[in-house]
């Protein structure tokens, strides 16, 4: 299906068809894996298709994935990267020394680490703010603020950031807004439609969905920004391999089906755990008890399979990780299989302890990535261990 012709089609139809068309030589219905580093040119300076000169610059498998993803995020351009962090890094690489970024304080720990320990060394300044609080964002704005970067829901506290309100704040200050949409997935939330300038994903997670690829994707609704990001990627080199693009494109075709099951299982498990006496607190935006439930309902269509739970102590958190049979102890999320992790010791180990504790990432906090298994089996597994 050619670029743009998917307009008006439903999410599932776009997931299956957008960006892909039969291969012209054989009619192969599946986009081939163009596993090549270079292309033979008919004449000097005249690469085929105008751009097929070298694999870092252009690759048809990658382009199919990018067009498919852009259609799912209602963007004009998708840009694929070798990892989610590379995609976020590319957004910040638009900036120069002296520019300022306001970041949500409760992002994935690796994002905070990259901002603090890598990009800040190039003279870009970062402020970390609770972006639920619009006044705190306003107070952190400087004349040099060029970007606000949020994650919503956040990892792992499931905070919700008000995308339209933050977009307005950013734009009135002459800054852009990027939203890490990894936790929500494009099935549940489209930041570009809500006013964001960039939507960015660790496609390692829900988008690919099968725990077999590390990748990143971003989309924009302004072609000029898209061209700029393509230039940054070409110049910096963090391209994904063709095989990984192909696997991810296979993943996006079932994103709608997987997300429906993740959403249903996540809600059922959050409700079950909320009612369980061994659980102190459940963080899940789909629960009416979530302090930002109304905002979540306003900007999301579903609430995913990510459920964080405070069980009080590290010992109890560890007991869960040791005795559950269907939740594997592992970092990452968004795959078809259920996972469990202890963020304070795993994904957020690089965040200073005092900041972790202040955000609620206690040693007793457990993060569940609820997969697409049968809901009854997952609940039985939890019941067996929690008692
Ligand atoms: C919300 C979020 N954003 C970004 C990343 C980084 O993505 P990647 O591991 O693909 O580099 C992660 C990784 O866990 C994440 O959870």
Tab-separated table of N, CA and C in Angstrom, residues 168-314:
chain	number	residue	atom	x	y	z
A	168	UNK	N	1.325	22.350	24.725
A	168	UNK	CA	1.024	23.778	24.688
A	168	UNK	C	2.105	24.583	25.415
A	169	UNK	N	2.484	24.062	26.602
A	169	UNK	CA	3.551	24.736	27.371
A	169	UNK	C	4.840	24.795	26.551
A	170	UNK	N	5.196	23.654	25.955
A	170	UNK	CA	6.445	23.579	25.185
A	170	UNK	C	6.399	24.570	24.032
A	171	UNK	N	5.304	24.539	23.277
A	171	UNK	CA	5.242	25.372	22.070
A	171	UNK	C	5.212	26.860	22.392
A	172	UNK	N	4.549	27.196	23.512
A	172	UNK	CA	4.514	28.624	23.830
A	172	UNK	C	5.881	29.110	24.299
A	173	UNK	N	6.754	28.166	24.688
A	173	UNK	CA	8.114	28.556	25.097
A	173	UNK	C	9.119	28.356	23.954
A	174	UNK	N	8.617	28.004	22.781
A	174	UNK	CA	9.516	27.812	21.630
A	174	UNK	C	10.263	26.484	21.674
A	175	UNK	N	9.736	25.528	22.444
A	175	UNK	CA	10.378	24.206	22.531
A	175	UNK	C	9.494	23.162	21.843
A	176	UNK	N	10.075	21.975	21.624
A	176	UNK	CA	9.309	20.861	21.053
A	176	UNK	C	9.061	19.822	22.135
A	177	UNK	N	8.073	18.956	21.880
A	177	UNK	CA	7.744	17.916	22.853
A	177	UNK	C	7.961	16.538	22.243
A	178	UNK	N	8.753	15.723	22.935
A	178	UNK	CA	8.852	14.319	22.524
A	178	UNK	C	8.224	13.454	23.601
A	179	UNK	N	7.503	12.438	23.142
A	179	UNK	CA	6.808	11.531	24.064
A	179	UNK	C	7.306	10.121	23.817
A	180	UNK	N	7.864	9.516	24.859
A	180	UNK	CA	8.223	8.097	24.780
A	180	UNK	C	6.927	7.318	24.979
A	181	UNK	N	6.453	6.711	23.893
A	181	UNK	CA	5.138	6.055	23.868
A	181	UNK	C	5.274	4.536	24.004
A	182	UNK	N	6.454	4.103	24.476
A	182	UNK	CA	6.749	2.669	24.541
A	182	UNK	C	5.727	1.911	25.373
A	183	UNK	N	5.409	2.444	26.562
A	183	UNK	CA	4.521	1.709	27.471
A	183	UNK	C	3.100	1.617	26.914
A	184	UNK	N	2.647	2.663	26.240
A	184	UNK	CA	1.261	2.673	25.765
A	184	UNK	C	1.098	1.849	24.492
A	185	UNK	N	2.050	1.986	23.575
A	185	UNK	CA	1.974	1.454	22.212
A	185	UNK	C	1.038	2.335	21.377
A	186	UNK	N	1.259	2.367	20.056
A	186	UNK	CA	0.385	3.212	19.207
A	186	UNK	C	-1.061	2.734	19.215
A	187	UNK	N	-1.305	1.507	19.597
A	187	UNK	CA	-2.691	1.015	19.645
A	187	UNK	C	-3.487	1.763	20.712
A	188	UNK	N	-2.825	2.110	21.796
A	188	UNK	CA	-3.523	2.736	22.922
A	188	UNK	C	-3.398	4.249	22.973
A	189	UNK	N	-2.412	4.805	22.293
A	189	UNK	CA	-2.184	6.257	22.438
A	189	UNK	C	-1.382	6.770	21.247
A	190	UNK	N	-1.781	7.914	20.707
A	190	UNK	CA	-1.060	8.523	19.593
A	190	UNK	C	-0.649	9.947	19.969
A	191	UNK	N	0.547	10.124	20.512
A	191	UNK	CA	0.982	11.442	20.978
A	191	UNK	C	0.950	12.537	19.904
A	192	UNK	N	1.215	12.186	18.642
A	192	UNK	CA	1.227	13.231	17.609
A	192	UNK	C	-0.158	13.855	17.462
A	193	UNK	N	-1.197	13.037	17.615
A	193	UNK	CA	-2.571	13.556	17.528
A	193	UNK	C	-2.899	14.462	18.711
A	194	UNK	N	-2.136	14.322	19.792
A	194	UNK	CA	-2.404	15.090	21.012
A	194	UNK	C	-1.512	16.320	21.106
A	195	UNK	N	-0.712	16.567	20.064
A	195	UNK	CA	0.075	17.797	20.040
A	195	UNK	C	1.581	17.619	20.146
A	196	UNK	N	2.046	16.384	20.387
A	196	UNK	CA	3.498	16.167	20.499
A	196	UNK	C	4.157	16.303	19.128
A	197	UNK	N	5.448	16.604	19.143
A	197	UNK	CA	6.198	16.732	17.896
A	197	UNK	C	6.879	15.428	17.501
A	198	UNK	N	7.269	14.646	18.517
A	198	UNK	CA	7.900	13.344	18.268
A	198	UNK	C	7.183	12.295	19.111
A	199	UNK	N	6.946	11.135	18.527
A	199	UNK	CA	6.570	9.980	19.332
A	199	UNK	C	7.689	8.961	19.136
A	200	UNK	N	8.185	8.443	20.233
A	200	UNK	CA	9.371	7.584	20.141
A	200	UNK	C	9.131	6.305	20.938
A	201	UNK	N	9.688	5.210	20.416
A	201	UNK	CA	9.475	3.901	21.036
A	201	UNK	C	10.761	3.105	21.138
A	202	UNK	N	10.849	2.346	22.212
A	202	UNK	CA	11.707	1.181	22.184
A	202	UNK	C	10.847	0.128	21.493
A	203	UNK	N	11.094	-0.104	20.185
A	203	UNK	CA	10.270	-1.082	19.449
A	203	UNK	C	10.610	-2.502	19.881
A	204	UNK	N	11.670	-2.620	20.671
A	204	UNK	CA	12.016	-3.860	21.375
A	204	UNK	C	10.789	-4.408	22.114
A	205	UNK	N	9.879	-3.517	22.508
A	205	UNK	CA	8.799	-3.869	23.418
A	205	UNK	C	7.531	-4.233	22.637
A	206	UNK	N	6.416	-3.520	22.865
A	206	UNK	CA	5.149	-3.951	22.276
A	206	UNK	C	5.178	-3.997	20.743
A	207	UNK	N	5.864	-3.043	20.113
A	207	UNK	CA	5.757	-2.959	18.658
A	207	UNK	C	6.267	-4.229	17.988
A	208	UNK	N	7.459	-4.672	18.379
A	208	UNK	CA	7.916	-5.960	17.846
A	208	UNK	C	7.185	-7.094	18.562
A	209	UNK	N	7.186	-7.030	19.870
A	209	UNK	CA	6.281	-7.871	20.649
A	209	UNK	C	6.676	-9.313	20.889
A	210	UNK	N	7.806	-9.764	20.356
A	210	UNK	CA	8.155	-11.179	20.487
A	210	UNK	C	9.512	-11.396	21.159
A	211	UNK	N	10.022	-10.352	21.806
A	211	UNK	CA	11.259	-10.456	22.594
A	211	UNK	C	12.431	-11.037	21.803
A	212	UNK	N	12.510	-10.684	20.510
A	212	UNK	CA	13.637	-11.208	19.736
A	212	UNK	C	14.374	-10.139	18.930
A	213	UNK	N	14.099	-8.862	19.204
A	213	UNK	CA	14.788	-7.776	18.480
A	213	UNK	C	14.993	-6.599	19.433
A	214	UNK	N	16.151	-5.950	19.350
A	214	UNK	CA	16.348	-4.643	19.990
A	214	UNK	C	16.181	-3.599	18.883
A	215	UNK	N	15.303	-2.616	19.112
A	215	UNK	CA	15.091	-1.617	18.057
A	215	UNK	C	14.426	-0.362	18.584
A	216	UNK	N	14.481	0.692	17.790
A	216	UNK	CA	13.833	1.951	18.142
A	216	UNK	C	13.100	2.513	16.935
A	217	UNK	N	12.021	3.241	17.178
A	217	UNK	CA	11.280	3.875	16.092
A	217	UNK	C	10.796	5.228	16.578
A	218	UNK	N	10.843	6.215	15.719
A	218	UNK	CA	10.197	7.477	16.051
A	218	UNK	C	9.381	7.936	14.860
A	219	UNK	N	8.374	8.759	15.139
A	219	UNK	CA	7.569	9.337	14.061
A	219	UNK	C	7.318	10.806	14.350
A	220	UNK	N	7.112	11.554	13.282
A	220	UNK	CA	6.876	13.001	13.382
A	220	UNK	C	5.716	13.372	12.474
A	221	UNK	N	5.106	14.534	12.740
A	221	UNK	CA	4.010	14.963	11.854
A	221	UNK	C	4.430	16.133	10.970
A	222	UNK	N	5.708	16.454	11.008
A	222	UNK	CA	6.228	17.576	10.231
A	222	UNK	C	7.374	17.025	9.378
A	223	UNK	N	7.245	17.137	8.060
A	223	UNK	CA	8.223	16.502	7.174
A	223	UNK	C	9.629	17.066	7.359
A	224	UNK	N	9.704	18.360	7.687
A	224	UNK	CA	11.027	18.969	7.884
A	224	UNK	C	11.768	18.302	9.044
A	225	UNK	N	11.024	18.041	10.136
A	225	UNK	CA	11.626	17.339	11.282
A	225	UNK	C	12.022	15.924	10.890
A	226	UNK	N	11.176	15.301	10.072
A	226	UNK	CA	11.477	13.943	9.610
A	226	UNK	C	12.771	13.925	8.813
A	227	UNK	N	12.933	14.885	7.923
A	227	UNK	CA	14.156	14.952	7.100
A	227	UNK	C	15.375	15.171	7.993
A	228	UNK	N	15.196	16.014	9.009
A	228	UNK	CA	16.302	16.315	9.921
A	228	UNK	C	16.740	15.043	10.678
A	229	UNK	N	15.750	14.282	11.135
A	229	UNK	CA	16.052	13.056	11.876
A	229	UNK	C	16.685	12.002	10.968
A	230	UNK	N	16.241	11.937	9.719
A	230	UNK	CA	16.848	11.002	8.756
A	230	UNK	C	18.312	11.387	8.535
A	231	UNK	N	18.563	12.679	8.463
A	231	UNK	CA	19.931	13.161	8.254
A	231	UNK	C	20.812	12.798	9.461
A	232	UNK	N	20.251	13.005	10.671
A	232	UNK	CA	21.015	12.687	11.888
A	232	UNK	C	21.324	11.190	11.933
A	233	UNK	N	20.338	10.366	11.592
A	233	UNK	CA	20.590	8.919	11.630
A	233	UNK	C	21.636	8.516	10.591
A	234	UNK	N	21.504	9.064	9.393
A	234	UNK	CA	22.472	8.736	8.336
A	234	UNK	C	23.879	9.159	8.762
A	235	UNK	N	23.955	10.315	9.420
A	235	UNK	CA	25.263	10.857	9.791
A	235	UNK	C	25.837	10.176	11.021
A	236	UNK	N	24.963	9.660	11.911
A	236	UNK	CA	25.459	9.047	13.145
A	236	UNK	C	25.552	7.536	13.035
A	237	UNK	N	24.695	6.946	12.222
A	237	UNK	CA	24.896	5.537	11.887
A	237	UNK	C	24.149	4.499	12.691
A	238	UNK	N	23.241	4.906	13.595
A	238	UNK	CA	22.582	3.900	14.447
A	238	UNK	C	21.423	3.220	13.723
A	239	UNK	N	21.724	2.604	12.564
A	239	UNK	CA	20.650	1.982	11.778
A	239	UNK	C	20.387	0.552	12.254
A	240	UNK	N	19.134	0.110	12.164
A	240	UNK	CA	18.845	-1.292	12.485
A	240	UNK	C	19.164	-2.175	11.287
A	241	UNK	N	19.461	-3.434	11.519
A	241	UNK	CA	19.734	-4.355	10.411
A	241	UNK	C	18.444	-4.732	9.699
A	242	UNK	N	18.565	-5.145	8.414
A	242	UNK	CA	17.375	-5.496	7.629
A	242	UNK	C	16.571	-6.638	8.245
A	243	UNK	N	17.255	-7.627	8.800
A	243	UNK	CA	16.537	-8.770	9.399
A	243	UNK	C	15.703	-8.293	10.596
A	244	UNK	N	16.278	-7.410	11.403
A	244	UNK	CA	15.544	-6.886	12.562
A	244	UNK	C	14.331	-6.064	12.112
A	245	UNK	N	14.514	-5.307	11.022
A	245	UNK	CA	13.374	-4.530	10.493
A	245	UNK	C	12.275	-5.471	10.032
A	246	UNK	N	12.665	-6.549	9.389
A	246	UNK	CA	11.679	-7.506	8.876
A	246	UNK	C	10.919	-8.166	10.032
A	247	UNK	N	11.651	-8.562	11.052
A	247	UNK	CA	10.991	-9.178	12.211
A	247	UNK	C	10.023	-8.185	12.863
A	248	UNK	N	10.451	-6.924	12.965
A	248	UNK	CA	9.601	-5.920	13.604
A	248	UNK	C	8.359	-5.658	12.762
A	249	UNK	N	8.527	-5.637	11.436
A	249	UNK	CA	7.391	-5.453	10.527
A	249	UNK	C	6.420	-6.628	10.664
A	250	UNK	N	6.948	-7.813	10.870
A	250	UNK	CA	6.064	-8.957	11.114
A	250	UNK	C	5.298	-8.744	12.418
A	251	UNK	N	6.006	-8.160	13.413
A	251	UNK	CA	5.364	-7.900	14.698
A	251	UNK	C	4.230	-6.889	14.599
A	252	UNK	N	4.440	-5.824	13.843
A	252	UNK	CA	3.407	-4.766	13.806
A	252	UNK	C	2.094	-5.287	13.211
A	253	UNK	N	2.190	-6.332	12.373
A	253	UNK	CA	0.960	-6.830	11.715
A	253	UNK	C	-0.057	-7.371	12.714
A	254	UNK	N	0.418	-7.785	13.886
A	254	UNK	CA	-0.517	-8.322	14.892
A	254	UNK	C	-0.584	-7.419	16.130
A	255	UNK	N	-0.086	-6.196	16.011
A	255	UNK	CA	-0.037	-5.318	17.194
A	255	UNK	C	-1.427	-5.132	17.811
A	256	UNK	N	-2.435	-4.914	16.957
A	256	UNK	CA	-3.796	-4.672	17.477
A	256	UNK	C	-4.333	-5.891	18.225
A	257	UNK	N	-4.057	-7.080	17.691
A	257	UNK	CA	-4.564	-8.297	18.350
A	257	UNK	C	-3.850	-8.522	19.678
A	258	UNK	N	-2.551	-8.335	19.660
A	258	UNK	CA	-1.781	-8.542	20.903
A	258	UNK	C	-2.179	-7.517	21.962
A	259	UNK	N	-2.321	-6.265	21.532
A	259	UNK	CA	-2.615	-5.222	22.528
A	259	UNK	C	-3.987	-5.414	23.170
A	260	UNK	N	-4.934	-5.920	22.393
A	260	UNK	CA	-6.261	-6.165	23.006
A	260	UNK	C	-6.121	-7.149	24.162
A	261	UNK	N	-5.305	-8.179	23.940
A	261	UNK	CA	-5.131	-9.196	24.988
A	261	UNK	C	-4.280	-8.658	26.139
A	262	UNK	N	-3.226	-7.892	25.812
A	262	UNK	CA	-2.415	-7.271	26.880
A	262	UNK	C	-3.308	-6.371	27.738
A	263	UNK	N	-4.146	-5.559	27.065
A	263	UNK	CA	-5.016	-4.627	27.804
A	263	UNK	C	-5.979	-5.393	28.719
A	264	UNK	N	-6.587	-6.451	28.179
A	264	UNK	CA	-7.580	-7.206	28.971
A	264	UNK	C	-6.887	-7.905	30.140
A	265	UNK	N	-5.762	-8.555	29.871
A	265	UNK	CA	-5.055	-9.263	30.949
A	265	UNK	C	-4.515	-8.289	31.994
A	266	UNK	N	-3.983	-7.150	31.525
A	266	UNK	CA	-3.414	-6.165	32.452
A	266	UNK	C	-4.480	-5.664	33.417
A	267	UNK	N	-5.650	-5.338	32.877
A	267	UNK	CA	-6.735	-4.821	33.719
A	267	UNK	C	-7.209	-5.890	34.706
A	268	UNK	N	-7.350	-7.109	34.227
A	268	UNK	CA	-7.833	-8.195	35.109
A	268	UNK	C	-6.833	-8.424	36.248
A	269	UNK	N	-5.567	-8.415	35.939
A	269	UNK	CA	-4.552	-8.679	36.969
A	269	UNK	C	-4.435	-7.501	37.930
A	270	UNK	N	-4.536	-6.290	37.403
A	270	UNK	CA	-4.491	-5.117	38.285
A	270	UNK	C	-5.657	-5.169	39.272
A	271	UNK	N	-6.829	-5.532	38.773
A	271	UNK	CA	-8.007	-5.614	39.659
A	271	UNK	C	-7.823	-6.713	40.697
A	272	UNK	N	-7.302	-7.848	40.264
A	272	UNK	CA	-7.086	-8.967	41.188
A	272	UNK	C	-6.094	-8.559	42.284
A	273	UNK	N	-5.006	-7.931	41.882
A	273	UNK	CA	-3.962	-7.580	42.859
A	273	UNK	C	-4.433	-6.468	43.796
A	274	UNK	N	-5.236	-5.548	43.271
A	274	UNK	CA	-5.717	-4.455	44.115
A	274	UNK	C	-6.561	-4.995	45.282
A	275	UNK	N	-7.233	-6.085	45.031
A	275	UNK	CA	-8.112	-6.641	46.064
A	275	UNK	C	-7.366	-7.617	46.975
A	276	UNK	N	-6.089	-7.871	46.693
A	276	UNK	CA	-5.355	-8.893	47.457
A	276	UNK	C	-4.695	-8.287	48.703
A	277	UNK	N	-4.893	-8.890	49.884
A	277	UNK	CA	-4.343	-8.308	51.118
A	277	UNK	C	-2.814	-8.298	51.186
A	278	UNK	N	-2.132	-9.133	50.400
A	278	UNK	CA	-0.666	-9.164	50.450
A	278	UNK	C	-0.033	-8.035	49.624
A	279	UNK	N	-0.878	-7.251	48.956
A	279	UNK	CA	-0.365	-6.197	48.066
A	279	UNK	C	-0.654	-4.830	48.683
A	280	UNK	N	0.384	-4.009	48.840
A	280	UNK	CA	0.184	-2.679	49.437
A	280	UNK	C	-0.455	-1.701	48.450
A	281	UNK	N	0.101	-1.665	47.229
A	281	UNK	CA	-0.422	-0.691	46.241
A	281	UNK	C	-0.273	-1.237	44.828
A	282	UNK	N	-1.217	-0.875	44.003
A	282	UNK	CA	-1.138	-1.258	42.587
A	282	UNK	C	-1.107	0.034	41.768
A	283	UNK	N	-0.192	0.101	40.822
A	283	UNK	CA	-0.091	1.279	39.948
A	283	UNK	C	-0.513	0.849	38.542
A	284	UNK	N	-1.696	1.227	38.148
A	284	UNK	CA	-2.218	0.849	36.829
A	284	UNK	C	-3.238	1.909	36.407
A	285	UNK	N	-2.996	2.619	35.309
A	285	UNK	CA	-3.869	3.753	34.962
A	285	UNK	C	-5.298	3.359	34.636
A	286	UNK	N	-5.539	2.090	34.381
A	286	UNK	CA	-6.899	1.638	34.074
A	286	UNK	C	-7.758	1.452	35.315
A	287	UNK	N	-7.158	1.516	36.503
A	287	UNK	CA	-7.926	1.378	37.746
A	287	UNK	C	-8.496	2.737	38.134
A	288	UNK	N	-9.736	2.733	38.621
A	288	UNK	CA	-10.342	3.999	39.054
A	288	UNK	C	-9.552	4.602	40.209
A	289	UNK	N	-8.800	3.769	40.945
A	289	UNK	CA	-8.022	4.262	42.087
A	289	UNK	C	-6.733	4.968	41.663
A	290	UNK	N	-6.352	4.850	40.399
A	290	UNK	CA	-5.134	5.549	39.936
A	290	UNK	C	-5.409	7.054	39.999
A	291	UNK	N	-4.503	7.833	40.627
A	291	UNK	CA	-4.806	9.256	40.812
A	291	UNK	C	-5.029	10.022	39.510
A	292	UNK	N	-4.548	9.493	38.404
A	292	UNK	CA	-4.745	10.198	37.125
A	292	UNK	C	-5.602	9.374	36.162
A	293	UNK	N	-6.471	8.566	36.720
A	293	UNK	CA	-7.307	7.711	35.873
A	293	UNK	C	-8.092	8.528	34.833
A	294	UNK	N	-8.650	9.674	35.268
A	294	UNK	CA	-9.469	10.467	34.333
A	294	UNK	C	-8.639	10.981	33.157
A	295	UNK	N	-7.418	11.419	33.465
A	295	UNK	CA	-6.529	11.887	32.397
A	295	UNK	C	-6.158	10.726	31.476
A	296	UNK	N	-5.889	9.559	32.076
A	296	UNK	CA	-5.548	8.383	31.264
A	296	UNK	C	-6.694	8.053	30.308
A	297	UNK	N	-7.924	8.109	30.813
A	297	UNK	CA	-9.087	7.791	29.972
A	297	UNK	C	-9.198	8.815	28.831
A	298	UNK	N	-8.797	10.051	29.119
A	298	UNK	CA	-8.901	11.118	28.118
A	298	UNK	C	-7.920	10.924	26.958
A	299	UNK	N	-6.704	10.467	27.276
A	299	UNK	CA	-5.717	10.425	26.195
A	299	UNK	C	-5.302	9.018	25.758
A	300	UNK	N	-5.825	7.990	26.446
A	300	UNK	CA	-5.486	6.615	26.051
A	300	UNK	C	-6.758	5.846	25.698
A	301	UNK	N	-6.592	4.842	24.817
A	301	UNK	CA	-7.756	4.015	24.454
A	301	UNK	C	-7.738	2.677	25.192
A	302	UNK	N	-6.629	2.373	25.856
A	302	UNK	CA	-6.470	1.133	26.613
A	302	UNK	C	-5.264	1.313	27.504
A	303	UNK	N	-5.043	0.401	28.437
A	303	UNK	CA	-4.071	0.695	29.494
A	303	UNK	C	-2.915	-0.295	29.573
A	304	UNK	N	-2.769	-1.128	28.583
A	304	UNK	CA	-1.616	-2.015	28.401
A	304	UNK	C	-1.525	-3.145	29.430
A	305	UNK	N	-0.445	-3.890	29.311
A	305	UNK	CA	-0.222	-5.017	30.213
A	305	UNK	C	0.820	-4.709	31.272
A	306	UNK	N	1.139	-3.427	31.454
A	306	UNK	CA	2.149	-3.075	32.448
A	306	UNK	C	1.488	-2.739	33.782
A	307	UNK	N	1.835	-3.503	34.799
A	307	UNK	CA	1.239	-3.323	36.116
A	307	UNK	C	2.371	-3.298	37.141
A	308	UNK	N	2.474	-2.214	37.911
A	308	UNK	CA	3.477	-2.177	38.986
A	308	UNK	C	2.769	-2.347	40.324
A	309	UNK	N	3.451	-3.052	41.223
A	309	UNK	CA	2.825	-3.459	42.479
A	309	UNK	C	3.837	-3.309	43.600
A	310	UNK	N	3.416	-2.682	44.696
A	310	UNK	CA	4.315	-2.612	45.853
A	310	UNK	C	3.916	-3.692	46.845
A	311	UNK	N	4.847	-4.632	47.076
A	311	UNK	CA	4.534	-5.716	48.013
A	311	UNK	C	5.241	-5.509	49.353
A	312	UNK	N	5.832	-4.336	49.553
A	312	UNK	CA	6.309	-3.964	50.883
A	312	UNK	C	7.791	-4.133	51.135
A	313	UNK	N	8.335	-5.297	50.813
A	313	UNK	CA	9.761	-5.521	51.108
A	313	UNK	C	10.444	-6.227	49.945
A	314	UNK	N	11.768	-6.108	49.931
A	314	UNK	CA	12.551	-6.782	48.890
A	314	UNK	C	12.391	-8.303	49.001
